[in-house]
Amino acid sequence: MPSRIQVPEPERETIAIGLEGSANKLGVGIIRHFPRPNKNSHRPPAQILSNIRHTYITPPGEGFLPRDTAKHHRSYVVKLVQQALKQSGIPIDDIDCVCFTQGPGMGAPLQSVAIAARTISLMWDKPLVGVNHCVGHIEMGREITGATNPVVLYVSGGNTQVIAYSHQRYRIFGETLDIAVGNCLDRFARTLHIPNDPSPGYNIEQLARKGKHYVELPYTVKGMDVSMSGILAFIDGLANDIFGGKAKYADDGSEITREDLCFSLQETIFAMLVEITERAMAHVGSQQVLIVGGVGCNERLQEMMGIMARDRGGAVYATDERFCIDNGIMIAHAGLLAYETGYRTSLEDSVCTQRFRTDEVFLAWRND
Amino acid sequence: MNDDRKKAEDSEALPALPKYLSEALDLKLISQGAEALVYFSKAHPYLPATLSSDVIHNSPISPAGYILKFRPPKPYRHALLDAQLTKHRTLSEVRSLYKMMLAGVHVPMFVAVDPRQGLIWMENIDGPSLKKWIWGQEEEIEKKVSDEDSRLTMREQTVKPTLVAVGHEISKLHFMDMVHGDLTTSNLVLRRKDDGSLEPVIIDFGLSQQSTLPEDKAVDLYVLERAFISTHPMHAEEYITWLLEGYLAGFGQGKKTAKFKAREIMKKLEAVRLRGRKRSMVG
Ligand SMILES: Nc1ncnc2c1ncn2[C@@H]1O[C@H](COP(=O)(O)OP(=O)(O)O)[C@@H](O)[C@H]1O
Ligand SMILES: [Mg+2]
């Protein structure tokens, strides 16, 4: 078990470096926290000293495999750490701790980055702090947007969760019963042979903007949970029909295009996500929504969530691609929050876990 | 309830009820739920006003007034999808309410429906939601005694019988092959009876469906379990144990074939829980 030591609240600035590599993005970031001016005030906003990312991009029609992704991370991590240090302009001595993603994620890429983190920690003689990737997203989202106690929709390639804070943990209210929303979009992009550069989701969003006809798809909400696999199978079937020469027609007689399919897929699955988020808001009595994770960059999702939140008298908070797509700075930030409350990860405990549930993390830094 | 009401009134841009209703009736917004706006009214929707107060007074049914549940258009989603969902949910809700009422499950009595507008009239259940009630009990117990042993004893005296009764009520639903689809502690209301005791009533059937599969019932229970863990984290396990106790004892009133069915649902529940823990979460 990782250990927590008794430490007083820091009265000086603290700095952390964070390494992220749980999927196909490798990120390194350096962050600075300032002490609270007095006991009754909030911590001043954190300062981002550097935030660098390198993405492993595969050819159209192909997903990223763990082994190749790990190889990508291994070959870029030293360069990224050097760049991040240089950009931050701070000497190594000033860094307080080395933070890394301990899970959840793909085994091999996680491990390759953990090895880099352990090496740096030993070389520089700085303590290690293992970070839950999802908690990293949530804490960074709160830091950037100023949302205090939002319902969080966490949507990425591997995760789809509706989360709310209670009793020092981020509790999962709803989630996908099968595949994640990002995975659903990525796989449909592969069916359509849409490029993976800069990301399949981004390219689907661009196509969807040109879609005009709404094609009816299955809609599967179960309480606060959703299911996506049936929708994907259905729309894959439609796409294969259309590109196999069996055209489909809309009510006005025009042919259904791939733009229409992208549009309909987004409209359907985003409506499901907004609906379960609204359910959670009603259940916990919250008016704020925070969207985090890679799919959170999608402007249509942000727009739909915004309309829902407005109708409830609340507001939506979202970040741009620097923070919602996997990055090192969020790992540095969440790690530093834990570090300041005395959390350390010893070398023996620094093993990565592919499954690491959001609600396993005890949030010593929150007591509201 | 008061909190909800305040919040509901605070939000400015609420979607409007059809005019013929809002102008003719004295409606009070009591909740902006997960998908619906819920209004309270003393008047019956189609009995003449002069008659209705009399009838209501002397009638054994529905002395607590009426609820108008309105599923407004959701402007965030595509109009076609929206119309289809509203109609579908409204109809499944009234179908299930009606079936369950006939089967003797405690649900609000259904009065009238307009599926295209997404409107349902039903009986008002006078009492707190299970969520608020548990929060209230926990607070009270915490204030009264300070050691965990005495607190547990008190929870066993107050919370346990209620949760056993809730489990029993849900077992009636499942025994009739009805799956609720959204069991949370907000969708269970405790009706205050004349003798002061509390009787669980199940509401919000928009996601309900008929199913004979043990798997679907297990998922229903799993959804409720998760609601307990996220909303009442301090004693969730204990609460779930009590609830399942009531569920198993109640299922089919202990008939032999029913026992077999219940066991199958429990087996599936185990499997669904395991699946939940194992779900891989990459990236
Ligand atoms: N028949 C009823 N009697 C009393 N209160 C009700 C009734 N129906 C709904 N409510 C209140 O309104 C809230 C929302 O109603 P619900 O049917 O659950 O709609 P939603 O689908 O929006 O959650 C409930 O949690 C409950 O507090
Ligand atoms: Mg409800």
XYZ file of C-alpha atoms and ligand atoms in Angstrom:
679
model
C 0.000 0.000 0.000
C 1.245 3.496 -0.794
C 1.936 5.452 2.331
C 0.861 8.758 3.706
C 3.186 10.633 6.015
C 2.217 13.388 8.400
C 3.114 16.717 6.852
C 2.039 20.256 7.632
C 0.382 22.245 4.855
C 3.240 23.645 2.737
C 4.050 27.300 3.361
C 6.217 27.608 0.284
C 5.778 26.993 -3.420
C 5.769 23.381 -4.566
C 6.598 22.031 -8.024
C 5.860 18.690 -9.667
C 6.654 17.007 -12.948
C 3.976 14.667 -14.317
C 4.288 11.838 -16.839
C 1.272 10.429 -18.651
C 1.154 7.526 -21.101
C -1.892 5.380 -20.393
C -3.038 5.338 -24.035
C -1.594 6.649 -27.310
C -0.595 10.080 -26.014
C 2.640 10.673 -24.194
C 2.561 13.813 -22.071
C 4.972 15.578 -19.764
C 4.048 18.658 -17.734
C 5.467 20.765 -14.945
C 3.239 22.672 -12.532
C 3.726 25.054 -9.633
C 1.405 25.465 -6.626
C 1.472 28.503 -4.388
C 0.693 28.377 -0.661
C -2.525 29.864 0.697
C -1.938 33.429 1.931
C -3.910 32.552 5.078
C -5.995 29.760 6.549
C -9.309 31.134 5.307
C -8.427 31.711 1.694
C -8.288 29.379 -1.299
C -5.085 28.219 -2.858
C -4.121 30.704 -5.619
C -4.389 29.345 -9.189
C -1.674 26.897 -10.143
C 0.954 27.952 -12.661
C 1.604 25.783 -15.686
C 5.312 25.872 -16.408
C 5.210 23.487 -19.354
C 2.806 21.017 -20.947
C 4.100 18.946 -23.854
C 2.474 16.072 -25.695
C 3.395 13.657 -28.452
C 0.712 11.422 -29.981
C 1.225 8.014 -31.545
C -0.802 8.173 -34.771
C -1.691 5.064 -36.760
C -2.736 4.858 -40.434
C -6.472 5.163 -41.332
C -8.437 2.014 -40.530
C -6.009 0.919 -37.816
C -6.173 1.259 -34.047
C -3.122 1.518 -31.768
C -1.711 -1.700 -30.327
C -0.217 -1.815 -26.821
C 3.234 -2.986 -27.913
C 3.727 -0.357 -30.605
C 2.323 2.371 -28.377
C 4.738 1.427 -25.584
C 7.581 1.552 -28.076
C 6.494 5.036 -29.148
C 6.437 6.230 -25.523
C 9.846 4.708 -24.799
C 11.448 6.408 -27.763
C 10.031 9.871 -26.994
C 9.932 10.099 -23.214
C 13.502 11.323 -22.639
C 13.158 14.001 -25.278
C 9.827 15.197 -23.850
C 11.154 15.378 -20.299
C 14.128 17.431 -21.493
C 11.868 19.741 -23.489
C 9.486 20.203 -20.576
C 12.337 21.068 -18.246
C 13.835 23.509 -20.693
C 10.529 25.225 -21.349
C 9.740 25.533 -17.641
C 13.036 27.306 -17.030
C 13.393 25.822 -13.568
C 16.353 23.829 -12.248
C 15.806 20.149 -11.374
C 16.579 20.986 -7.744
C 13.347 22.980 -7.443
C 11.147 19.995 -8.274
C 9.474 18.407 -5.263
C 8.134 15.165 -6.701
C 7.818 12.986 -9.797
C 4.205 12.059 -10.629
C 3.129 9.354 -13.061
C -0.057 7.660 -14.208
C -0.450 4.428 -12.293
C -3.667 3.436 -14.069
C -6.170 2.806 -15.498
C -4.976 2.268 -19.038
C -3.175 -0.089 -21.385
C -0.596 -2.225 -19.594
C 2.470 -1.892 -21.782
C 2.296 1.895 -22.390
C 1.596 2.513 -18.685
C 4.612 0.436 -17.718
C 6.954 2.097 -20.172
C 6.169 5.508 -18.702
C 6.291 4.239 -15.114
C 9.814 2.975 -15.760
C 10.802 6.436 -16.966
C 9.257 8.001 -13.844
C 11.056 5.581 -11.503
C 14.348 6.270 -13.256
C 13.970 10.046 -12.954
C 12.931 9.720 -9.344
C 16.072 7.741 -8.505
C 18.351 9.899 -10.631
C 17.113 13.173 -9.167
C 16.439 11.745 -5.717
C 12.824 12.960 -5.635
C 9.827 11.044 -4.217
C 7.441 9.256 -6.579
C 3.679 9.871 -6.599
C 1.384 7.470 -8.469
C -1.762 9.114 -9.851
C -5.148 7.786 -10.953
C -5.646 8.998 -14.509
C -9.349 9.812 -14.045
C -8.720 11.777 -10.862
C -6.048 13.666 -12.818
C -8.640 14.688 -15.402
C -11.161 15.785 -12.784
C -8.716 17.799 -10.676
C -7.254 19.551 -13.709
C -10.747 20.354 -14.972
C -11.684 21.867 -11.627
C -8.449 23.845 -11.476
C -8.794 25.327 -14.962
C -12.531 26.054 -14.975
C -13.055 26.989 -11.341
C -16.036 24.614 -11.050
C -16.234 23.893 -7.331
C -18.423 20.836 -6.914
C -19.690 19.760 -10.320
C -21.178 16.561 -11.636
C -18.402 15.303 -13.893
C -18.874 13.644 -17.250
C -15.678 11.825 -18.035
C -15.584 10.790 -21.678
C -12.517 9.403 -23.433
C -11.295 6.533 -25.540
C -11.487 4.113 -22.654
C -13.868 5.708 -20.191
C -17.438 6.867 -19.968
C -18.448 7.772 -16.444
C -20.729 10.171 -14.626
C -19.060 11.112 -11.368
C -19.898 13.217 -8.331
C -17.942 13.978 -5.185
C -19.058 12.735 -1.803
C -17.227 11.930 1.447
C -13.686 12.367 0.105
C -14.122 10.212 -2.961
C -15.230 10.681 -6.550
C -18.195 8.328 -6.727
C -19.284 6.753 -9.979
C -23.001 7.326 -10.541
C -23.265 6.038 -14.069
C -21.034 4.482 -16.656
C -20.994 2.554 -19.885
C -22.079 -1.048 -19.613
C -19.855 -2.052 -22.523
C -17.572 0.113 -24.672
C -16.516 3.715 -24.048
C -17.868 6.564 -26.160
C -14.426 7.400 -27.558
C -13.913 3.794 -28.476
C -17.269 3.758 -30.257
C -16.328 6.860 -32.279
C -12.810 5.564 -33.030
C -14.114 2.239 -34.242
C -16.704 3.870 -36.462
C -13.954 6.084 -37.881
C -12.084 2.902 -38.770
C -15.155 1.517 -40.537
C -15.360 4.716 -42.599
C -11.559 4.800 -43.099
C -11.376 8.289 -41.665
C -7.799 9.421 -40.853
C -6.553 9.136 -37.247
C -4.766 12.474 -37.569
C -5.121 14.553 -35.412
C -7.663 12.166 -33.881
C -10.493 10.058 -35.274
C -13.015 11.809 -33.021
C -12.027 15.230 -34.326
C -12.483 14.103 -37.911
C -15.890 12.590 -37.174
C -16.913 15.911 -35.600
C -15.921 17.786 -38.774
C -17.899 15.392 -40.988
C -20.892 15.504 -38.646
C -21.115 19.271 -39.112
C -21.944 18.664 -42.760
C -24.572 16.004 -41.994
C -28.206 16.959 -42.618
C -30.349 13.862 -42.229
C -30.962 12.214 -38.924
C -30.953 8.435 -39.235
C -32.727 6.626 -36.418
C -30.355 4.527 -34.295
C -30.893 2.447 -31.153
C -30.985 4.570 -27.979
C -29.880 2.726 -24.859
C -30.016 4.426 -21.486
C -30.439 2.238 -18.385
C -30.882 4.392 -15.336
C -27.646 6.357 -15.145
C -25.804 3.837 -17.325
C -25.512 3.673 -21.097
C -24.665 0.976 -23.597
C -22.922 1.705 -26.912
C -22.043 -1.615 -28.500
C -25.488 -2.174 -30.014
C -25.452 1.283 -31.602
C -22.000 0.711 -33.061
C -22.983 -2.658 -34.523
C -26.117 -1.108 -36.023
C -24.414 1.878 -37.647
C -21.459 -0.243 -38.820
C -24.040 -2.392 -40.588
C -25.613 0.668 -42.215
C -22.220 1.964 -43.335
C -21.220 -1.389 -44.800
C -24.510 -1.540 -46.722
C -24.054 1.950 -48.092
C -20.431 1.471 -49.142
C -21.208 -1.998 -50.424
C -23.466 -0.356 -53.019
C -26.828 -0.629 -51.248
C -27.794 3.029 -50.957
C -30.169 4.199 -48.208
C -32.513 7.136 -48.553
C -33.796 9.807 -46.218
C -37.482 10.836 -46.057
C -36.889 13.612 -48.612
C -35.496 11.113 -51.121
C -31.843 12.096 -50.906
C -29.150 9.494 -50.368
C -27.773 9.016 -46.874
C -24.127 10.091 -46.817
C -21.273 9.306 -44.462
C -21.666 12.843 -43.132
C -25.265 11.983 -42.223
C -24.077 8.858 -40.418
C -21.472 10.768 -38.392
C -24.097 13.391 -37.560
C -26.656 10.796 -36.455
C -24.144 8.853 -34.389
C -23.071 11.987 -32.528
C -26.634 13.201 -32.004
C -27.665 9.852 -30.555
C -24.786 9.020 -28.247
C -24.319 12.591 -27.056
C -28.039 12.809 -26.231
C -27.580 9.683 -24.118
C -24.588 11.189 -22.319
C -26.380 14.460 -21.629
C -29.379 12.536 -20.359
C -27.441 10.464 -17.807
C -25.570 13.577 -16.696
C -28.899 15.311 -16.122
C -30.104 12.310 -14.129
C -27.075 12.511 -11.866
C -27.520 16.286 -11.432
C -31.138 15.805 -10.391
C -30.199 13.010 -8.023
C -27.430 14.871 -6.194
C -28.972 18.342 -6.576
C -26.063 19.942 -8.434
C -26.216 22.734 -11.030
C -22.701 22.478 -12.436
C -21.388 20.073 -15.051
C -17.743 19.581 -15.834
C -16.803 17.687 -18.998
C -13.357 16.088 -19.028
C -11.538 13.564 -21.216
C -10.689 13.585 -24.896
C -14.270 13.457 -26.201
C -14.932 16.500 -23.994
C -13.288 18.651 -26.683
C -16.204 17.952 -28.998
C -18.028 21.248 -29.465
C -21.378 19.667 -30.236
C -21.249 17.731 -26.964
C -20.338 20.931 -25.117
C -23.188 22.767 -26.824
C -25.779 20.109 -25.971
C -24.590 19.935 -22.381
C -24.742 23.731 -22.188
C -28.393 23.810 -23.245
C -29.319 21.145 -20.700
C -27.453 22.900 -17.901
C -29.041 26.243 -18.792
C -32.516 24.711 -18.586
C -31.656 23.552 -15.082
C -30.448 27.010 -14.130
C -26.822 25.944 -14.136
C -23.744 26.006 -16.304
C -21.329 23.754 -18.107
C -17.574 23.875 -17.649
C -15.214 22.489 -20.247
C -11.549 22.855 -21.135
C -9.790 22.997 -24.478
C -7.643 20.305 -26.045
C -4.549 21.218 -23.974
C -6.266 19.862 -20.892
C -9.089 17.581 -21.962
C -6.919 15.375 -24.158
C -4.562 13.230 -22.053
C -1.662 15.316 -20.812
C 1.160 15.351 -18.303
C 0.129 18.510 -16.499
C -3.006 16.952 -15.020
C -0.913 14.126 -13.578
C 1.520 16.656 -12.134
C -1.356 18.666 -10.652
C -3.279 15.781 -9.050
C -0.016 14.231 -7.902
C 1.080 17.467 -6.293
C -2.247 17.790 -4.451
C -1.660 14.321 -2.994
C 2.010 15.061 -2.280
C 1.076 18.141 -0.278
C -1.060 15.974 1.993
C 1.832 13.591 2.580
C 1.141 10.941 -0.048
C 4.164 9.043 -1.398
C 4.478 5.978 -3.624
C 7.421 3.784 -2.715
C 9.342 1.985 -5.446
C 7.815 -1.385 -4.466
C 4.312 0.102 -4.704
C 4.829 1.800 -8.034
C 3.446 -1.093 -10.090
C 0.810 -0.012 -12.623
C -2.745 -1.334 -12.620
C -4.763 -1.518 -15.819
C -7.931 -1.390 -13.726
C -7.882 1.377 -11.184
C -11.351 2.624 -10.301
C -11.915 6.326 -9.776
C -13.602 5.704 -6.407
C -10.589 3.806 -5.033
C -8.693 7.057 -4.492
C -9.008 8.709 -1.099
C -9.037 12.485 -1.631
C -7.125 13.750 1.379
C -7.035 17.239 -0.169
C -10.805 17.641 -0.234
C -12.888 17.824 2.889
C -15.972 19.705 1.717
C -38.977 18.473 -0.914
C -38.587 22.109 0.110
C -35.061 22.249 -1.185
C -36.113 20.850 -4.515
C -38.916 23.330 -4.771
C -36.611 26.219 -4.130
C -34.147 25.033 -6.699
C -36.868 24.431 -9.244
C -38.206 27.953 -8.814
C -34.734 29.445 -8.931
C -33.991 28.254 -12.422
C -35.380 30.888 -14.711
C -35.776 29.476 -18.167
C -38.021 26.495 -17.445
C -39.789 25.093 -20.500
C -43.447 26.068 -20.489
C -46.427 23.831 -19.869
C -49.157 23.960 -22.516
C -51.196 27.119 -21.884
C -54.541 25.365 -21.501
C -53.135 23.775 -18.358
C -51.093 26.506 -16.797
C -53.893 29.045 -17.209
C -56.747 26.861 -16.064
C -55.172 25.211 -13.067
C -53.417 26.209 -9.937
C -50.180 24.283 -10.389
C -47.206 24.376 -8.123
C -43.820 23.221 -9.398
C -42.388 20.832 -6.822
C -39.447 19.275 -8.593
C -37.258 19.418 -11.640
C -36.454 15.717 -11.740
C -34.100 13.822 -13.967
C -36.158 14.387 -17.067
C -39.497 15.805 -16.033
C -41.005 18.867 -14.416
C -43.293 17.748 -11.625
C -46.251 19.903 -10.542
C -48.657 19.532 -7.670
C -52.322 20.387 -8.017
C -55.316 20.063 -5.723
C -57.701 19.846 -8.657
C -58.664 16.737 -10.539
C -57.815 17.131 -14.247
C -61.291 16.642 -15.687
C -63.882 16.529 -12.940
C -65.631 19.901 -12.670
C -64.004 22.097 -10.086
C -67.191 22.458 -8.035
C -67.541 18.732 -7.756
C -63.972 17.827 -7.376
C -63.238 19.329 -4.006
C -66.257 17.508 -2.618
C -65.394 14.249 -4.277
C -61.844 14.528 -3.196
C -62.840 15.200 0.374
C -65.148 12.262 0.638
C -63.247 9.870 -1.521
C -61.066 7.201 -0.006
C -58.696 7.607 -2.914
C -56.183 10.315 -3.463
C -56.846 12.684 -0.609
C -53.361 14.123 -1.024
C -53.997 15.880 -4.345
C -52.521 15.226 -7.790
C -49.208 15.237 -9.554
C -48.795 16.464 -13.103
C -45.619 15.059 -14.582
C -44.488 16.938 -17.680
C -41.698 15.760 -19.930
C -40.863 19.015 -21.734
C -39.164 19.041 -25.116
C -35.428 18.803 -24.611
C -33.933 21.404 -26.913
C -30.465 19.896 -26.613
C -31.402 16.857 -28.652
C -32.556 16.376 -32.226
C -36.281 17.089 -32.612
C -37.075 13.672 -34.102
C -35.264 11.802 -31.366
C -36.864 14.041 -28.764
C -40.433 13.490 -29.916
C -39.913 9.775 -30.136
C -38.381 9.458 -26.661
C -41.010 11.621 -24.996
C -43.866 9.641 -26.434
C -42.258 6.289 -25.757
C -41.349 7.067 -22.149
C -44.702 8.618 -21.331
C -46.545 5.617 -22.692
C -44.350 3.036 -20.990
C -44.718 4.903 -17.730
C -48.531 4.865 -17.763
C -48.725 1.283 -19.008
C -46.509 0.134 -16.170
C -48.257 2.270 -13.555
C -51.570 0.782 -14.593
C -50.344 -2.822 -14.664
C -48.614 -2.511 -11.330
C -51.618 -0.879 -9.724
C -53.781 -3.816 -10.824
C -51.170 -6.226 -9.474
C -51.240 -4.568 -6.071
C -47.753 -3.054 -6.163
C -47.579 0.294 -4.394
C -47.383 2.890 -7.163
C -49.115 6.249 -7.663
C -52.605 5.783 -9.053
C -52.682 6.777 -12.701
C -55.329 9.343 -13.702
C -54.798 10.615 -17.259
C -52.227 10.881 -20.041
C -51.354 12.947 -23.126
C -48.423 11.070 -24.707
C -47.554 13.583 -27.436
C -47.289 16.459 -25.003
C -45.541 14.194 -22.512
C -48.112 14.727 -19.757
C -49.197 12.316 -17.042
C -51.623 12.936 -14.217
C -51.296 10.765 -11.168
C -51.973 10.631 -7.508
C -49.694 12.617 -5.206
C -47.773 10.527 -2.709
C -47.476 12.424 0.533
C -44.099 11.729 2.085
C -40.332 12.055 1.667
C -38.181 10.330 -0.930
C -36.156 7.427 0.447
C -33.002 9.459 -0.248
C -34.026 12.413 1.904
C -35.459 10.159 4.566
C -32.209 8.173 4.921
C -30.143 11.365 5.008
C -32.456 12.674 7.731
C -32.232 9.466 9.765
C -28.445 9.360 9.509
C -28.170 12.939 10.675
C -30.512 12.400 13.586
C -28.764 9.243 14.729
C -25.396 10.934 14.498
C -26.664 13.720 16.711
C -28.278 11.427 19.256
C -25.490 8.956 19.968
C -21.777 9.043 19.328
C -20.432 5.499 19.368
C -20.757 3.313 16.281
C -22.339 0.403 18.195
C -25.288 2.422 19.429
C -25.624 4.031 16.013
C -25.848 0.617 14.400
C -28.476 -0.429 16.926
C -30.496 2.658 16.089
C -30.152 2.094 12.356
C -31.357 -1.447 12.921
C -34.410 -0.104 14.664
C -35.382 2.585 12.161
C -33.673 2.214 8.794
C -33.727 -1.571 8.609
C -37.506 -2.128 8.717
C -38.004 0.519 6.031
C -35.387 -0.991 3.736
C -36.773 -4.486 4.259
C -40.162 -3.111 3.201
C -38.595 -1.413 0.165
C -36.961 -4.709 -0.829
C -40.307 -6.430 -0.472
C -42.000 -3.860 -2.715
C -39.349 -4.260 -5.414
C -39.713 -8.033 -5.252
C -43.408 -7.625 -6.066
C -42.463 -5.632 -9.147
C -39.962 -8.230 -10.322
C -42.284 -11.106 -9.532
C -44.713 -9.556 -12.010
C -41.860 -9.563 -14.571
C -41.636 -5.785 -14.496
C -38.196 -4.188 -14.625
C -38.033 -0.570 -13.436
C -34.929 0.570 -15.297
C -34.035 3.484 -13.010
C -34.156 2.351 -9.395
C -32.594 5.021 -7.213
C -33.375 6.321 -3.755
C -35.010 9.357 -5.449
C -37.492 7.125 -7.224
C -38.729 5.489 -4.053
C -41.129 7.568 -1.985
C -42.252 6.793 1.545
C -45.978 7.391 2.023
C -46.912 8.526 5.500
C -49.913 6.477 6.551
C -52.579 7.560 9.002
C -51.003 5.543 11.822
C -47.703 7.336 11.236
C -45.945 4.346 9.665
C -44.165 4.606 6.308
C -45.058 2.620 3.238
C -42.705 2.460 0.230
C -44.154 3.555 -3.105
C -42.282 3.106 -6.384
C -42.409 6.009 -8.878
C -40.869 7.093 -12.201
C -41.513 4.239 -14.634
C -40.295 5.975 -17.801
C -37.517 3.431 -18.392
C -39.511 0.398 -17.310
C -40.142 -2.679 -19.403
C -41.674 -6.098 -19.157
C -39.054 -8.863 -19.004
C -38.928 -12.480 -17.929
C -35.104 -12.577 -17.859
C -33.393 -12.933 -14.449
C -30.504 -10.928 -15.914
C -32.671 -7.806 -16.394
C -33.879 -7.980 -12.796
C -30.332 -8.431 -11.588
C -29.277 -5.303 -13.496
C -32.210 -3.456 -11.915
C -30.923 -4.393 -8.452
C -27.357 -3.593 -9.456
C -28.389 -0.093 -10.553
C -30.034 0.409 -7.151
C -26.982 -0.942 -5.331
C -24.794 1.544 -7.154
C -27.207 4.332 -6.252
C -26.810 3.369 -2.593
C -23.022 3.255 -2.858
C -22.831 6.664 -4.501
C -25.577 8.455 -2.543
C -25.343 6.811 0.878
C -21.708 5.701 0.912
C -21.190 5.444 4.671
C -23.490 2.458 5.219
C -24.259 1.305 1.711
C -23.346 -2.336 2.258
C -25.496 -2.645 5.330
C -28.443 -0.999 3.568
C -28.139 -3.255 0.551
C -28.036 -6.349 2.774
C -31.253 -5.286 4.490
C -32.927 -4.444 1.232
C -32.025 -7.795 -0.324
C -33.251 -9.524 2.820
C -36.662 -7.997 2.233
C -36.450 -8.763 -1.461
C -35.743 -12.466 -0.971
C -38.318 -12.928 1.770
C -40.917 -11.112 -0.297
C -40.304 -12.620 -3.711
C -43.435 -14.550 -4.674
C -44.369 -14.654 -0.983
C -41.961 -17.549 -0.533
C -43.630 -19.957 -2.964
C -41.362 -22.802 -4.048
C -41.091 -21.908 -7.747
C -40.565 -18.309 -6.737
C -37.663 -19.280 -4.488
C -35.957 -20.887 -7.442
C -36.467 -17.774 -9.547
C -35.145 -15.521 -6.796
C -32.053 -17.655 -6.421
C -31.400 -17.335 -10.135
C -31.674 -13.538 -9.934
C -29.185 -13.494 -7.050
C -26.753 -15.628 -9.054
C -27.024 -13.197 -11.972
C -26.579 -10.251 -9.607
C -23.268 -11.763 -8.480
C -22.204 -12.064 -12.128
C -23.267 -8.504 -12.982
C -21.313 -7.148 -9.995
C -18.227 -9.041 -11.072
C -18.552 -7.716 -14.602
C -18.748 -4.178 -13.196
C -15.550 -4.578 -11.218
C -13.716 -6.182 -14.121
C -14.661 -3.668 -16.766
C -11.387 -2.514 -18.239
C -10.884 1.218 -18.349
C -8.255 2.099 -20.861
C -7.173 5.694 -21.409
N -46.736 10.759 -7.588
C -45.863 11.499 -6.914
N -46.085 11.843 -5.629
C -45.185 12.591 -4.948
N -44.041 13.051 -5.447
C -43.754 12.755 -6.715
C -44.636 11.962 -7.515
N -44.094 11.831 -8.742
C -42.919 12.512 -8.704
N -42.691 13.065 -7.500
C -41.508 13.866 -7.093
O -40.902 14.431 -8.230
C -39.585 13.896 -8.449
C -39.341 13.653 -9.926
O -40.330 12.790 -10.447
P -39.967 11.518 -11.333
O -41.229 10.827 -11.699
O -38.955 10.705 -10.636
O -39.384 12.216 -12.632
P -37.950 12.183 -13.293
O -38.038 11.165 -14.382
O -37.735 13.543 -13.799
O -36.957 11.771 -12.232
C -39.548 12.634 -7.602
O -38.232 12.311 -7.185
C -40.465 12.974 -6.450
O -39.790 13.729 -5.476
Mg -36.917 10.237 -10.896
